[in-house]
Amino acid sequence: MQAPQSPQRPGQPNQAAPGFWRRMAAVIYDSLLLLAVLFLATTVALPFNAGEAFSADQVIYPLYLVAVSFVFYGWFWTHGGQTLGLRSWKMRLVDRHDNRAVGWRQALLRYLAAVLSWLCLGMGFVWILIDKKNLAWHDYLSGTRLILTEKKDS
């Protein structure tokens, strides 16, 4: 069974959308890298808290980690469209309408929509399994999509 194909535009190759499991593999890969980045960000922040652990009533620390997470994903998405996980699993993030690079506004929309997708018990990601175009909620809400970067033998 072949993956659904995106509509072909003049002058552009027809590129298939990756499926659910490939996306989840990239999510796991990127989560491990993000965890390391968050550990580093915590190390940088600790001196500002007198070297003490952050308490549950300190709101700035979680907001700081959310901002670091956005910058992590946003930078990769706006600079080549590939996180390390996306590159490893041969995918790239592009604008859904013209296959161009994603800007910071779209990156922010995608990040916030992906958080929403996870907060709804991952239903935004599971949506890929029933969507004819293999798009998740955050793809629709941000006007982006993932494409496969490898060439298939037909």
PDB file of C-alpha atoms in Angstrom:
ATOM      1  CA  MET A   1       0.000   0.000   0.000  1.00  0.00           C
ATOM      2  CA  GLN A   2       1.461   3.345  -1.026  1.00  0.00           C
ATOM      3  CA  ALA A   3       1.385   6.491   1.080  1.00  0.00           C
ATOM      4  CA  PRO A   4      -1.093   9.138  -0.082  1.00  0.00           C
ATOM      5  CA  GLN A   5       0.366  11.559  -2.553  1.00  0.00           C
ATOM      6  CA  SER A   6       0.098  15.313  -2.206  1.00  0.00           C
ATOM      7  CA  PRO A   7      -1.336  17.292  -5.097  1.00  0.00           C
ATOM      8  CA  GLN A   8       1.328  18.038  -7.672  1.00  0.00           C
ATOM      9  CA  ARG A   9       2.093  21.646  -8.482  1.00  0.00           C
ATOM     10  CA  PRO A  10       3.638  22.760 -11.773  1.00  0.00           C
ATOM     11  CA  GLY A  11       7.429  22.563 -11.635  1.00  0.00           C
ATOM     12  CA  GLN A  12       7.480  20.566  -8.384  1.00  0.00           C
ATOM     13  CA  PRO A  13       7.994  16.860  -7.916  1.00  0.00           C
ATOM     14  CA  ASN A  14       5.133  14.929  -6.372  1.00  0.00           C
ATOM     15  CA  GLN A  15       6.224  14.198  -2.795  1.00  0.00           C
ATOM     16  CA  ALA A  16       4.577  11.682  -0.508  1.00  0.00           C
ATOM     17  CA  ALA A  17       3.634  12.450   3.068  1.00  0.00           C
ATOM     18  CA  PRO A  18       5.254  10.285   5.757  1.00  0.00           C
ATOM     19  CA  GLY A  19       3.060   7.946   7.750  1.00  0.00           C
ATOM     20  CA  PHE A  20       2.273   7.802  11.446  1.00  0.00           C
ATOM     21  CA  TRP A  21       5.038   5.413  12.567  1.00  0.00           C
ATOM     22  CA  ARG A  22       7.814   7.251  10.752  1.00  0.00           C
ATOM     23  CA  ARG A  23       6.664  10.493  12.379  1.00  0.00           C
ATOM     24  CA  MET A  24       6.561   8.860  15.813  1.00  0.00           C
ATOM     25  CA  ALA A  25      10.106   7.540  15.336  1.00  0.00           C
ATOM     26  CA  ALA A  26      11.273  11.084  14.580  1.00  0.00           C
ATOM     27  CA  VAL A  27       9.344  12.409  17.613  1.00  0.00           C
ATOM     28  CA  ILE A  28      11.117   9.910  19.895  1.00  0.00           C
ATOM     29  CA  TYR A  29      14.500  10.726  18.367  1.00  0.00           C
ATOM     30  CA  ASP A  30      13.934  14.480  18.765  1.00  0.00           C
ATOM     31  CA  SER A  31      12.591  14.025  22.306  1.00  0.00           C
ATOM     32  CA  LEU A  32      15.874  12.480  23.385  1.00  0.00           C
ATOM     33  CA  LEU A  33      17.829  15.350  21.883  1.00  0.00           C
ATOM     34  CA  LEU A  34      15.443  17.906  23.402  1.00  0.00           C
ATOM     35  CA  LEU A  35      15.859  16.272  26.812  1.00  0.00           C
ATOM     36  CA  ALA A  36      19.610  16.842  26.595  1.00  0.00           C
ATOM     37  CA  VAL A  37      19.025  20.475  25.577  1.00  0.00           C
ATOM     38  CA  LEU A  38      16.653  20.966  28.527  1.00  0.00           C
ATOM     39  CA  PHE A  39      19.260  19.527  30.906  1.00  0.00           C
ATOM     40  CA  LEU A  40      21.758  22.040  29.541  1.00  0.00           C
ATOM     41  CA  ALA A  41      19.204  24.857  29.849  1.00  0.00           C
ATOM     42  CA  THR A  42      18.595  23.861  33.467  1.00  0.00           C
ATOM     43  CA  THR A  43      22.326  23.913  34.143  1.00  0.00           C
ATOM     44  CA  VAL A  44      22.450  27.453  32.773  1.00  0.00           C
ATOM     45  CA  ALA A  45      19.452  28.512  34.909  1.00  0.00           C
ATOM     46  CA  LEU A  46      20.553  26.984  38.225  1.00  0.00           C
ATOM     47  CA  PRO A  47      22.940  29.802  39.218  1.00  0.00           C
ATOM     48  CA  PHE A  48      19.987  32.225  38.980  1.00  0.00           C
ATOM     49  CA  ASN A  49      18.215  30.132  41.635  1.00  0.00           C
ATOM     50  CA  ALA A  50      21.200  30.100  44.020  1.00  0.00           C
ATOM     51  CA  GLY A  51      22.085  26.599  42.827  1.00  0.00           C
ATOM     52  CA  GLU A  52      18.938  25.182  44.428  1.00  0.00           C
ATOM     53  CA  ALA A  53      16.350  22.936  42.796  1.00  0.00           C
ATOM     54  CA  PHE A  54      13.367  24.739  41.325  1.00  0.00           C
ATOM     55  CA  SER A  55      10.170  24.451  43.355  1.00  0.00           C
ATOM     56  CA  ALA A  56       6.661  23.808  42.070  1.00  0.00           C
ATOM     57  CA  ASP A  57       5.586  27.383  42.811  1.00  0.00           C
ATOM     58  CA  GLN A  58       8.233  28.915  40.518  1.00  0.00           C
ATOM     59  CA  VAL A  59       6.325  29.609  37.294  1.00  0.00           C
ATOM     60  CA  ILE A  60       9.205  31.178  35.391  1.00  0.00           C
ATOM     61  CA  TYR A  61      11.235  27.956  35.194  1.00  0.00           C
ATOM     62  CA  PRO A  62       8.626  25.882  33.291  1.00  0.00           C
ATOM     63  CA  LEU A  63       7.939  28.850  31.001  1.00  0.00           C
ATOM     64  CA  TYR A  64      11.687  29.101  30.376  1.00  0.00           C
ATOM     65  CA  LEU A  65      11.800  25.401  29.404  1.00  0.00           C
ATOM     66  CA  VAL A  66       8.818  25.839  27.063  1.00  0.00           C
ATOM     67  CA  ALA A  67      10.608  28.802  25.429  1.00  0.00           C
ATOM     68  CA  VAL A  68      13.819  26.775  25.084  1.00  0.00           C
ATOM     69  CA  SER A  69      11.810  23.940  23.509  1.00  0.00           C
ATOM     70  CA  PHE A  70      10.227  26.317  21.014  1.00  0.00           C
ATOM     71  CA  VAL A  71      13.585  27.839  20.074  1.00  0.00           C
ATOM     72  CA  PHE A  72      14.996  24.318  19.620  1.00  0.00           C
ATOM     73  CA  TYR A  73      12.265  23.239  17.211  1.00  0.00           C
ATOM     74  CA  GLY A  74      11.760  26.659  15.641  1.00  0.00           C
ATOM     75  CA  TRP A  75      15.403  27.065  14.735  1.00  0.00           C
ATOM     76  CA  PHE A  76      15.583  23.686  13.009  1.00  0.00           C
ATOM     77  CA  TRP A  77      12.257  24.175  11.242  1.00  0.00           C
ATOM     78  CA  THR A  78      13.220  27.621   9.913  1.00  0.00           C
ATOM     79  CA  HIS A  79      16.771  26.600   8.968  1.00  0.00           C
ATOM     80  CA  GLY A  80      16.391  23.747   6.516  1.00  0.00           C
ATOM     81  CA  GLY A  81      13.120  22.292   7.797  1.00  0.00           C
ATOM     82  CA  GLN A  82      14.754  19.352   9.535  1.00  0.00           C
ATOM     83  CA  THR A  83      15.416  18.490  13.155  1.00  0.00           C
ATOM     84  CA  LEU A  84      17.903  15.687  13.700  1.00  0.00           C
ATOM     85  CA  GLY A  85      14.997  13.240  13.970  1.00  0.00           C
ATOM     86  CA  LEU A  86      13.424  14.465  10.740  1.00  0.00           C
ATOM     87  CA  ARG A  87      16.766  14.240   8.947  1.00  0.00           C
ATOM     88  CA  SER A  88      17.410  10.726  10.256  1.00  0.00           C
ATOM     89  CA  TRP A  89      13.987   9.535   9.134  1.00  0.00           C
ATOM     90  CA  LYS A  90      14.264  11.383   5.808  1.00  0.00           C
ATOM     91  CA  MET A  91      11.550  13.986   6.260  1.00  0.00           C
ATOM     92  CA  ARG A  92      11.442  17.758   5.890  1.00  0.00           C
ATOM     93  CA  LEU A  93       8.980  20.393   7.064  1.00  0.00           C
ATOM     94  CA  VAL A  94       7.638  22.732   4.379  1.00  0.00           C
ATOM     95  CA  ASP A  95       4.800  25.174   3.828  1.00  0.00           C
ATOM     96  CA  ARG A  96       1.762  23.089   2.910  1.00  0.00           C
ATOM     97  CA  HIS A  97       0.728  25.295   0.003  1.00  0.00           C
ATOM     98  CA  ASP A  98       3.950  25.926  -1.914  1.00  0.00           C
ATOM     99  CA  ASN A  99       6.623  23.636  -0.409  1.00  0.00           C
ATOM    100  CA  ARG A 100       8.717  26.640   0.656  1.00  0.00           C
ATOM    101  CA  ALA A 101      10.685  26.987   3.851  1.00  0.00           C
ATOM    102  CA  VAL A 102       8.761  27.614   7.057  1.00  0.00           C
ATOM    103  CA  GLY A 103       9.039  31.007   8.777  1.00  0.00           C
ATOM    104  CA  TRP A 104       9.047  31.804  12.493  1.00  0.00           C
ATOM    105  CA  ARG A 105       5.325  32.602  12.545  1.00  0.00           C
ATOM    106  CA  GLN A 106       4.462  29.194  11.089  1.00  0.00           C
ATOM    107  CA  ALA A 107       6.978  27.550  13.417  1.00  0.00           C
ATOM    108  CA  LEU A 108       5.266  29.144  16.430  1.00  0.00           C
ATOM    109  CA  LEU A 109       1.811  28.090  15.196  1.00  0.00           C
ATOM    110  CA  ARG A 110       3.073  24.542  14.593  1.00  0.00           C
ATOM    111  CA  TYR A 111       4.706  24.356  18.024  1.00  0.00           C
ATOM    112  CA  LEU A 112       1.598  25.590  19.860  1.00  0.00           C
ATOM    113  CA  ALA A 113      -0.683  23.327  17.817  1.00  0.00           C
ATOM    114  CA  ALA A 114       1.589  20.327  18.483  1.00  0.00           C
ATOM    115  CA  VAL A 115       1.385  21.058  22.213  1.00  0.00           C
ATOM    116  CA  LEU A 116      -2.414  21.108  21.816  1.00  0.00           C
ATOM    117  CA  SER A 117      -2.220  17.802  19.915  1.00  0.00           C
ATOM    118  CA  TRP A 118      -0.344  16.210  22.831  1.00  0.00           C
ATOM    119  CA  LEU A 119      -2.631  17.758  25.467  1.00  0.00           C
ATOM    120  CA  CYS A 120      -5.572  16.048  23.754  1.00  0.00           C
ATOM    121  CA  LEU A 121      -3.946  12.702  24.595  1.00  0.00           C
ATOM    122  CA  GLY A 122      -2.050  12.671  21.317  1.00  0.00           C
ATOM    123  CA  MET A 123      -5.205  12.735  19.205  1.00  0.00           C
ATOM    124  CA  GLY A 124      -3.710  15.398  16.946  1.00  0.00           C
ATOM    125  CA  PHE A 125      -1.045  12.881  15.963  1.00  0.00           C
ATOM    126  CA  VAL A 126      -3.394   9.871  15.799  1.00  0.00           C
ATOM    127  CA  TRP A 127      -5.450  11.924  13.318  1.00  0.00           C
ATOM    128  CA  ILE A 128      -2.770  11.058  10.728  1.00  0.00           C
ATOM    129  CA  LEU A 129      -4.113   7.493  10.660  1.00  0.00           C
ATOM    130  CA  ILE A 130      -7.532   8.591   9.385  1.00  0.00           C
ATOM    131  CA  ASP A 131      -6.597  11.676   7.372  1.00  0.00           C
ATOM    132  CA  LYS A 132      -6.463  11.084   3.609  1.00  0.00           C
ATOM    133  CA  LYS A 133      -3.470  13.443   3.261  1.00  0.00           C
ATOM    134  CA  ASN A 134      -1.568  12.028   6.285  1.00  0.00           C
ATOM    135  CA  LEU A 135      -1.719  15.413   8.019  1.00  0.00           C
ATOM    136  CA  ALA A 136      -1.853  15.997  11.764  1.00  0.00           C
ATOM    137  CA  TRP A 137      -3.796  18.755  13.521  1.00  0.00           C
ATOM    138  CA  HIS A 138      -0.673  20.880  13.792  1.00  0.00           C
ATOM    139  CA  ASP A 139      -0.071  20.528  10.041  1.00  0.00           C
ATOM    140  CA  TYR A 140      -3.529  21.944   9.341  1.00  0.00           C
ATOM    141  CA  LEU A 141      -3.391  24.670  11.977  1.00  0.00           C
ATOM    142  CA  SER A 142       0.054  25.937  10.932  1.00  0.00           C
ATOM    143  CA  GLY A 143      -0.227  25.507   7.163  1.00  0.00           C
ATOM    144  CA  THR A 144       2.753  23.143   7.122  1.00  0.00           C
ATOM    145  CA  ARG A 145       3.373  19.526   6.228  1.00  0.00           C
ATOM    146  CA  LEU A 146       6.105  16.932   6.326  1.00  0.00           C
ATOM    147  CA  ILE A 147       7.402  15.487   3.078  1.00  0.00           C
ATOM    148  CA  LEU A 148       9.657  12.525   2.430  1.00  0.00           C
ATOM    149  CA  THR A 149      13.111  13.503   1.219  1.00  0.00           C
ATOM    150  CA  GLU A 150      14.162  10.108  -0.071  1.00  0.00           C
ATOM    151  CA  LYS A 151      13.481   9.078  -3.634  1.00  0.00           C
ATOM    152  CA  LYS A 152      11.358   5.970  -4.023  1.00  0.00           C
ATOM    153  CA  ASP A 153      11.982   3.404  -6.744  1.00  0.00           C
ATOM    154  CA  SER A 154       8.789   2.898  -8.704  1.00  0.00           C
TER     155      SER A 154
END
